[in-house]
Each structure stands twice: as C-alpha cells, then as structure tokens.
Amino acid sequence: MAYDLSFAKDVYNKSEMGHWIKMCMQCGVCAGSCPLRAHWQHSPRQLFQMVRAGKRDEVLKSSDMWMCTSCYNCIVRCPRELPITHIIHGLARYAETEKAVDPMQPTRRFAVEVFWKNITATGRVGEAMLTMRLYFQDGIGAGIQRGLEMRDSALGMLKTRRLNPIPFRGKIKGYDGFTKMLAKAAELEAKLENKA
Amino acid sequence: MADAHAAGQTILVVGGGISGLTTAVEAAETGYNVLLVEKDPQLGGRVAQHNKYFPKLCSPVCGLEINFQRIKNNPRIRYLTLSEVEEIQGSEGNYTVRIRKNPRFVTEACTGCGDCAAVCTTEVADPFNFGLNKVKAIRNNHAMAFPSWYYMDPAYAKTDEAKQVAKICPAGAIQPDMEASVIEEQVAAVVWATGWKPYDAEKILPYGFGQYANVTTNMRFERLASVYGPTGGKIIRPSDGKEAKSVAFIQCAGSRDHNYLPFCSRVCCLASMKQATYVRDQYPDSKVTVFYIDLRAMDRYESFLQKTREDANISWIKSKPARIEEDANGNPVVIGENTLTGERYAMPFDLVVLATGMEPHSAVDAKVPSDQASHDEYGFVTGGVLAAGCAAAPTDVASSVQSATAMAMKAIHAAVKRG
Ligand SMILES: Cc1cc2nc3c(=O)[nH]c(=O)nc-3n(C[C@H](O)[C@H](O)[C@H](O)COP(=O)(O)OP(=O)(O)OC[C@H]3O[C@@H](n4cnc5c(N)ncnc54)[C@H](O)[C@@H]3O)c2cc1C
Ligand code: SF4
Ligand code: SF4
C-alpha cells in the first residue's frame, strides 16, 4: 500500500505548529499524562500517527482535539518537546477552516457561539452571562436542568468568589484598541489563508 | 619500532575502570611505563559495582581479577588511588602533570585483617552501595576489592576514636594524621578513561524516585542483587523487606528525552534484560514487566534479547510510562498508554527499577584540558585528546575494552613519535 502524504503535508504547512508532528516518536507519554484521556477517542499520540498515515476524515471529524483543556501536562513531559497542547488546538482550528467539523460539536459551539461573542462584545469574559448562554444554548428546559445539575459547583464557586453573579456591563477601558487588534488579526489571518 | 628511549617513556592513564585498566595493561605489556591515576580508593570503576555481566551472565569479579593480577605482576605499572590530576602542561611527547594524592589514612602495610573496622563505632551511608546500607568509617569496598588496603573517611580521621583504632592495627598501617600531597611527573602521552556516572534519577519528577521507597535505579539494583551488596544478594524491596517478585523495568528513564538526557546510553536495555534474569533466577514464581519505547540490543546482542524473550514470565509493554504513583500498600503504580493496543494502564508492582542512562564524567569534573579536548554537546570527549571507553561514548564493556586497546596503541604512537 502506498502512503498518501498529501494530508500530512497539508497539516505540516497549514495547521498551526502542525510541522512538529513529524517529531513524534510514538512513546505514549502524552496519553498517559492527559487527565481527560478516558474521554478521548484517540490519544494525542494516536492522532499524530493518524495524521502521518493520511487518515484525513478520521482526524478532521474526530472530537479528540476538542477535548483538550490546556492543562499542559503532556507538553512538560513530552521527551521530544512537541508543543502538544498547541498542536491540538491548531488541529481544531484547521478542521474548522476546512469546514470539516460538525457544527454541533459541543466545544466548537461553545467557542464560536458563546465564548467569542461574549468576549468581543465587552472586551472581557463576563462569567455570569457566559454560563447562562452556555446552559441555555439548547432552550429553556435544557438550561434549567443543567443549572440544577451544576448547582453545587456554582454555589461553591460563588462562595470562593470565583464566579461574579453580577453581569459585566459596559466595555473595558481601551475597547477601541481591542477591536482594532482583533480586526488586524483577522486581516492577517485572511492573508495567510489566501496564501495557503 | 619502540627504541630504548621511547620505551622509557611514561603513559599516563586517568581513571581505573575497565577501560583505564585495559589501556594500562596493554601499554605496559608492550614495554612502556604506565602511571594509572584513580580518584576512588579502589580500582574497577562501575564494573566493580555490577553483579553479573551481560551477555554471558558471569561475575565481573573474575574479569577484573585477571586485570588486577596483570597490574600487580607488572613492574612497569604504577597506580595511585584517591588521586586526581590537577594540572597538565606541555604537549604530546612531553607533558608535566601535577597530581594530587588524597590521604587514605592507611598505608600499604595493611593486610586487610579487618580488626580496625571491628572496633570502629562510626557508621556512614555506603557510597559503594549508593547509600543503601551503612558501613564502618574505616573499611574496604568488598572482600575482592583491589588494592585490598583499607581506607578511612577523612571526617573520621579527625576523631579521637580514629587515634585509638590506629593503636590496635597489628600491622601499624593506620595513620590518622596522613596529609594530602602533590607530585609532579613527566609523561609522554595521556589517556582519559574517566568513565561515566548514573544519571540523577531524582530529576525525573514524574517517576518519584527519592519520594517512593520502592522505586529504585538500575545501578542500585545491581548492588541489591550482588552477594557483596547491602542485602547479601537477596532481591527485597527497600520499604518493608518484602521479596520483590513482581518487578517492573522502565527503559529510557531520563534518556532519549529532551527534558533530561537527550541521547541513548546503549546499554540500559541490555542491562534490564540481564536484571530481569536476576529476578527470574531468584524467584521461580516471579513476574517481570519491561516498559520500553523500542528495545535496543545493540551490536551483536540480538541473541541475548531473543533468549530473554523466551521466558513467558517476562512481559514487554511498548510504552514510555507517563508517571508513577504509590498505592496504600506502598506498591509503585506505573501509569501510561500501551502504544500497541492504545489502552491506558495503571499497574502496581512490588518494585520498579528505572533504567537510567550514563552521564560522562569528562567534561563535568574530570578536568580534561578544555583547551585541547573537544566534547560533544553532552560532554563525551570526541577528539583532541586520547579518550577510552565511556569517557568517549556510552557503551558496554566489550567495546570499552576495544577502544581502550586502541588508545594504548595511540598513546604508544605518541611516545614513539615524540620520544
Ligand atoms: C545498569 C548498568 C548495567 C551494566 N551492565 C553491563 C554488563 O552487564 N555488561 C557490559 O558489558 N556493560 C555493562 N554496563 C556498561 C559498563 O558499566 C560500562 O561499559 C563500563 O563501566 C565502562 O567502563 P569505563 O572504564 O569506561 O568507565 P567507568 O567504569 O566509569 O570507570 C571510570 C573510572 O575513572 C575514575 N575517574 C573518574 N573521574 C576521574 C578523575 N577525574 N580522576 C581519576 N579517576 C577518575 C572513576 O572513579 C572510575 O573508576 C552497564 C551499565 C549500566 C548503567
Ligand atoms: S509524548 Fe511526545 S513523542 Fe511521545 S507520543 Fe506524545 S507527542 Fe509523541
Ligand atoms: S539503551 Fe534502551 S533504555 Fe537505554 S537509552 Fe537506549 S533505548 Fe533507552
């Protein structure tokens, strides 16, 4: 069987930090380090091998790269110094630009529909609204049920002042600069995408 | 041809491990004078600490003993223990070296009777056994050590008791007021055979060595299995003395890893295969598990791997473990991903042995003249001076001996050419 290297090459060139995947020696340290490994379908190690084996659809449609919580355990331990966390986020982003991702993928939905709107509207994350939007993403009934399920955690966070119940109103200082920065980033990204 | 003048020249060999011993014996038996300088009290280096040799699984004691006999019987070899080269000046054919001789506090009159150790009340952690047991402050590494003269720890030499102990020595060999001295020698060539030291396993934080009693290292395991070692050769675990019947070996512990030693030490895979046989031979109902990235039975050792593979009670798991935890019974639990099946495992063992690699002595502390020698990025000598065995590259005894013989030849060339 001949290997089709076109997908791997695409990832090396277009996915952020993707070229590092070449350096993986398949040792398995990342998989054993990941606190969420039980919930991943494939470990980072497997995902990287799938990229190299040209398994385009399996990789791009997989939910794996949406499972990373950026704990950085794998990065500090990888014997080959692969920036695994960043590679994983890069793959998620790459799958998004390739329009391969299921729009209902929960992490993607949260990122695109809730988080991005929340932070760009005011310039900072407002936890109260962010949580509300996330919970009520699928309608009022589902929202109330999720809220009840998470009650203890929410109360605990309130008590330890990790959740501010008062919604953030207005805008951050220097909001204009913030939006200009975002616009510039979008422009640079569009340029990159055109080039690629 | 070696003329009379050249043969009158002296070759300095720094380091008295298997490599230095070989260079010394080969050069001397060809007719040259040799000065062998060893920093430790007794010769043999790391090999003296091994329980058995792969691949033949014989005792290293006999291999060393042959070399010791050749040294003893050859008037052309002078050896200095507890000594270090302080400075080297001059160039090939004509060096002046300054050597510092640290005090042994025991003279060559010592017969090795052990009367002194019997009355000595001070005990210290035994460096020869990596601190796994306590020994007397005046002692011998073990019964077969060479030279067999006892030695005394400097701190102990200062005590009143040391003076009393000196009085009971039947040979009158103990001198607690012995001082260091510096000597100067003329030599024609220098061979560096300063060897290696085990990588410091405490640096590998996820494996918890130093934190968990039942996580040990391969060099400690050699001592644990040796009849001259801290347990008289019984393989028991440090925390509670329980027989270690389920033992895991973790390959590349701190090796081939950019966080620690980036290179492969080439012998630790074979060392673990050898050590697996220690466990299997001692306890027929034991089980051994080897975790590896890939097994490197380098050179002509493939058959040794095949032999260990035939034992169904040794399992091989292709995986570099991510971390070790400890369960309520003091068992180390090895955690990682089996890379052939994709399964995550958490397996408890009686004892875990970290197969740590070799760090060179040379660049770090052996005082190889940096203006002459070139080193690779890890500190192994690559050129500029003559280097034998593990001072030049991590390797096994057979290749160390080969390279040491080659260095004897090169040193002789230098003596003849410039003599
Ligand atoms: C766990 C383990 C098991 C192994 N088992 C085997 C085996 O079964 N078979 C095999 O073939 N190989 C084995 N090896 C490899 C073997 O240990 C080496 O090949 C061997 O020790 C190399 O000998 P050497 O003389 O080059 O270095 P060393 O043995 O390190 O000797 C160097 C000597 O130089 C001295 N020295 C250092 N610095 C100075 C200085 N500045 N001045 C004076 N003296 C100095 C040291 O004190 C030491 O005596 C094993 C290695 C490991 C890690
Ligand atoms: S830890 Fe690094 S080298 Fe090992 S499998 Fe994961 S990415 Fe590859
Ligand atoms: S010899 Fe084996 S254990 Fe040692 S570094 Fe090389 S591959 Fe790893």
GROMACS .gro file of N, CA and C and ligand atoms in nm, chain B residues 14-20 37-40 42-47 50 52-55 83-85 192-197 218-219 222 267-268 271 274-275 278 301 356-358 361 365-367 388-391 395-398 400, ligand 1:
model
  224
  210VAL      N    1   4.428   0.817   3.307
  210VAL     CA    2   4.345   0.878   3.411
  210VAL      C    3   4.214   0.800   3.421
  211GLY      N    4   4.190   0.736   3.534
  211GLY     CA    5   4.069   0.657   3.554
  211GLY      C    6   4.101   0.508   3.555
  212GLY      N    7   4.063   0.440   3.662
  212GLY     CA    8   4.097   0.299   3.678
  212GLY      C    9   3.977   0.206   3.667
  213GLY      N   10   3.884   0.238   3.576
  213GLY     CA   11   3.775   0.146   3.544
  213GLY      C   12   3.825   0.043   3.445
  214ILE      N   13   3.734  -0.034   3.386
  214ILE     CA   14   3.776  -0.140   3.295
  214ILE      C   15   3.854  -0.082   3.177
  215SER      N   16   3.819   0.038   3.133
  215SER     CA   17   3.890   0.099   3.020
  215SER      C   18   4.032   0.138   3.058
  216GLY      N   19   4.045   0.210   3.169
  216GLY     CA   20   4.178   0.254   3.213
  216GLY      C   21   4.267   0.135   3.245
  233VAL      N   22   4.608   0.669   3.734
  233VAL     CA   23   4.560   0.756   3.842
  233VAL      C   24   4.409   0.739   3.859
  234GLU      N   25   4.367   0.696   3.977
  234GLU     CA   26   4.225   0.671   4.005
  234GLU      C   27   4.182   0.757   4.124
  235LYS      N   28   4.065   0.820   4.111
  235LYS     CA   29   4.022   0.910   4.219
  235LYS      C   30   3.960   0.836   4.338
  236ASP      N   31   3.907   0.717   4.313
  236ASP     CA   32   3.844   0.641   4.421
  236ASP      C   33   3.949   0.557   4.497
  238GLN      N   34   3.957   0.236   4.543
  238GLN     CA   35   3.987   0.106   4.484
  238GLN      C   36   3.956   0.106   4.336
  239LEU      N   37   4.020   0.015   4.263
  239LEU     CA   38   4.009   0.016   4.116
  239LEU      C   39   3.888  -0.065   4.068
  240GLY      N   40   3.857  -0.050   3.941
  240GLY     CA   41   3.750  -0.130   3.881
  240GLY      C   42   3.634  -0.048   3.827
  241GLY      N   43   3.618   0.074   3.881
  241GLY     CA   44   3.511   0.162   3.830
  241GLY      C   45   3.373   0.100   3.845
  242ARG      N   46   3.286   0.131   3.754
  242ARG     CA   47   3.146   0.086   3.760
  242ARG      C   48   3.133  -0.065   3.751
  243VAL      N   49   3.225  -0.127   3.677
  243VAL     CA   50   3.216  -0.271   3.659
  243VAL      C   51   3.225  -0.343   3.794
  246HIS      N   52   2.890  -0.399   3.936
  246HIS     CA   53   2.792  -0.486   3.871
  246HIS      C   54   2.788  -0.623   3.937
  248LYS      N   55   2.645  -0.911   3.765
  248LYS     CA   56   2.684  -1.002   3.658
  248LYS      C   57   2.704  -0.921   3.531
  249TYR      N   58   2.775  -0.983   3.437
  249TYR     CA   59   2.798  -0.924   3.306
  249TYR      C   60   2.698  -0.978   3.204
  250PHE      N   61   2.633  -0.890   3.124
  250PHE     CA   62   2.573  -0.946   3.004
  250PHE      C   63   2.685  -0.957   2.901
  251PRO      N   64   2.677  -1.041   2.804
  251PRO     CA   65   2.570  -1.137   2.778
  251PRO      C   66   2.594  -1.273   2.845
  279SER      N   67   4.355   0.966   4.395
  279SER     CA   68   4.438   1.070   4.335
  279SER      C   69   4.370   1.131   4.213
  280GLU      N   70   4.400   1.257   4.192
  280GLU     CA   71   4.342   1.326   4.076
  280GLU      C   72   4.446   1.413   4.009
  281VAL      N   73   4.433   1.422   3.876
  281VAL     CA   74   4.520   1.511   3.801
  281VAL      C   75   4.475   1.654   3.827
  388TRP      N   76   4.258   0.951   2.868
  388TRP     CA   77   4.148   0.979   2.961
  388TRP      C   78   4.051   0.862   2.959
  389ALA      N   79   4.032   0.802   3.077
  389ALA     CA   80   3.939   0.688   3.087
  389ALA      C   81   3.851   0.710   3.210
  390THR      N   82   3.795   0.830   3.214
  390THR     CA   83   3.726   0.874   3.336
  390THR      C   84   3.581   0.826   3.344
  391GLY      N   85   3.534   0.760   3.242
  391GLY     CA   86   3.407   0.688   3.253
  391GLY      C   87   3.283   0.773   3.271
  392TRP      N   88   3.188   0.719   3.346
  392TRP     CA   89   3.053   0.775   3.350
  392TRP      C   90   2.999   0.770   3.492
  393LYS      N   91   2.888   0.842   3.510
  393LYS     CA   92   2.815   0.829   3.636
  393LYS      C   93   2.667   0.812   3.602
  414ASN      N   94   1.868   0.124   3.813
  414ASN     CA   95   1.937   0.003   3.768
  414ASN      C   96   2.070  -0.021   3.838
  415MET      N   97   2.147   0.086   3.867
  415MET     CA   98   2.275   0.063   3.935
  415MET      C   99   2.252   0.019   4.080
  418GLU      N  100   2.179  -0.345   4.069
  418GLU     CA  101   2.299  -0.429   4.060
  418GLU      C  102   2.351  -0.460   4.200
  463VAL      N  103   2.330   0.079   2.664
  463VAL     CA  104   2.346  -0.045   2.741
  463VAL      C  105   2.228  -0.073   2.833
  464CYS      N  106   2.143   0.026   2.859
  464CYS     CA  107   2.042   0.008   2.965
  464CYS      C  108   1.934  -0.093   2.925
  467ALA      N  109   2.101  -0.409   3.001
  467ALA     CA  110   2.116  -0.420   3.147
  467ALA      C  111   1.984  -0.467   3.209
  470LYS      N  112   1.929  -0.829   3.143
  470LYS     CA  113   2.014  -0.904   3.236
  470LYS      C  114   1.951  -0.905   3.376
  471GLN      N  115   1.904  -0.787   3.419
  471GLN     CA  116   1.849  -0.778   3.555
  471GLN      C  117   1.718  -0.854   3.569
  474TYR      N  118   1.803  -1.180   3.691
  474TYR     CA  119   1.832  -1.186   3.836
  474TYR      C  120   1.704  -1.221   3.912
  497TYR      N  121   2.419  -0.826   2.022
  497TYR     CA  122   2.348  -0.876   2.138
  497TYR      C  123   2.204  -0.919   2.111
  552THR      N  124   1.815   0.401   3.416
  552THR     CA  125   1.872   0.534   3.388
  552THR      C  126   2.001   0.518   3.307
  553GLY      N  127   2.036   0.625   3.240
  553GLY     CA  128   2.149   0.621   3.148
  553GLY      C  129   2.279   0.672   3.207
  554MET      N  130   2.375   0.692   3.120
  554MET     CA  131   2.510   0.730   3.161
  554MET      C  132   2.538   0.877   3.130
  557HIS      N  133   3.174   1.162   3.288
  557HIS     CA  134   3.249   1.237   3.390
  557HIS      C  135   3.330   1.349   3.326
  561ASP      N  136   3.362   1.702   3.550
  561ASP     CA  137   3.453   1.716   3.664
  561ASP      C  138   3.588   1.646   3.650
  562ALA      N  139   3.615   1.591   3.533
  562ALA     CA  140   3.739   1.514   3.523
  562ALA      C  141   3.859   1.601   3.487
  563LYS      N  142   3.837   1.729   3.465
  563LYS     CA  143   3.947   1.822   3.434
  563LYS      C  144   4.024   1.781   3.307
  584ALA      N  145   3.927   0.684   2.622
  584ALA     CA  146   3.892   0.543   2.610
  584ALA      C  147   3.760   0.514   2.678
  585GLY      N  148   3.685   0.419   2.627
  585GLY     CA  149   3.563   0.369   2.691
  585GLY      C  150   3.456   0.475   2.703
  586CYS      N  151   3.389   0.477   2.818
  586CYS     CA  152   3.273   0.564   2.834
  586CYS      C  153   3.307   0.711   2.850
  587ALA      N  154   3.434   0.745   2.860
  587ALA     CA  155   3.470   0.887   2.857
  587ALA      C  156   3.441   0.941   2.716
  591THR      N  157   2.883   0.310   2.635
  591THR     CA  158   2.892   0.180   2.569
  591THR      C  159   2.915   0.068   2.670
  592ASP      N  160   2.920  -0.056   2.620
  592ASP     CA  161   2.934  -0.172   2.708
  592ASP      C  162   3.082  -0.203   2.733
  593VAL      N  163   3.106  -0.308   2.810
  593VAL     CA  164   3.244  -0.340   2.847
  593VAL      C  165   3.325  -0.384   2.726
  594ALA      N  166   3.267  -0.469   2.642
  594ALA     CA  167   3.343  -0.521   2.528
  594ALA      C  168   3.394  -0.407   2.439
  596SER      N  169   3.425  -0.095   2.531
  596SER     CA  170   3.517  -0.014   2.611
  596SER      C  171   3.658  -0.072   2.602
  616LIG     C1  172   2.290  -0.065   3.500
  616LIG     C2  173   2.407  -0.093   3.411
  616LIG     C3  174   2.448  -0.224   3.393
  616LIG     C4  175   2.551  -0.253   3.307
  616LIG     N1  176   2.583  -0.383   3.286
  616LIG     C5  177   2.677  -0.415   3.193
  616LIG     C6  178   2.701  -0.551   3.159
  616LIG     O1  179   2.640  -0.642   3.216
  616LIG     N2  180   2.790  -0.578   3.060
  616LIG     C7  181   2.859  -0.479   2.995
  616LIG     O2  182   2.937  -0.509   2.904
  616LIG     N3  183   2.840  -0.347   3.028
  616LIG     C8  184   2.751  -0.314   3.124
  616LIG     N4  185   2.729  -0.182   3.156
  616LIG     C9  186   2.818  -0.079   3.098
  616LIG    C10  187   2.950  -0.068   3.179
  616LIG     O3  188   2.920  -0.023   3.309
  616LIG    C11  189   3.047   0.028   3.112
  616LIG     O4  190   3.072  -0.017   2.981
  616LIG    C12  191   3.182   0.038   3.185
  616LIG     O5  192   3.163   0.081   3.317
  616LIG    C13  193   3.277   0.134   3.114
  616LIG     O6  194   3.400   0.137   3.181
  616LIG     P1  195   3.490   0.269   3.188
  616LIG     O7  196   3.619   0.227   3.245
  616LIG     O8  197   3.492   0.335   3.056
  616LIG     O9  198   3.416   0.368   3.289
  616LIG     P2  199   3.392   0.355   3.447
  616LIG    O10  200   3.352   0.218   3.485
  616LIG    O11  201   3.301   0.466   3.483
  616LIG    O12  202   3.534   0.383   3.511
  616LIG    C14  203   3.590   0.513   3.517
  616LIG    C15  204   3.688   0.523   3.631
  616LIG    O13  205   3.751   0.652   3.627
  616LIG    C16  206   3.752   0.707   3.757
  616LIG     N5  207   3.755   0.853   3.744
  616LIG    C17  208   3.655   0.935   3.704
  616LIG     N6  209   3.696   1.064   3.704
  616LIG    C18  210   3.825   1.062   3.742
  616LIG    C19  211   3.922   1.163   3.761
  616LIG     N7  212   3.894   1.291   3.741
  616LIG     N8  213   4.045   1.127   3.802
  616LIG    C20  214   4.075   0.997   3.825
  616LIG     N9  215   3.987   0.897   3.809
  616LIG    C21  216   3.864   0.929   3.768
  616LIG    C22  217   3.626   0.654   3.821
  616LIG    O14  218   3.634   0.661   3.961
  616LIG    C23  219   3.622   0.511   3.767
  616LIG    O15  220   3.696   0.424   3.848
  616LIG    C24  221   2.622  -0.149   3.241
  616LIG    C25  222   2.581  -0.017   3.262
  616LIG    C26  223   2.473   0.011   3.343
  616LIG    C27  224   2.424   0.151   3.356
   0.00000   0.00000   0.00000
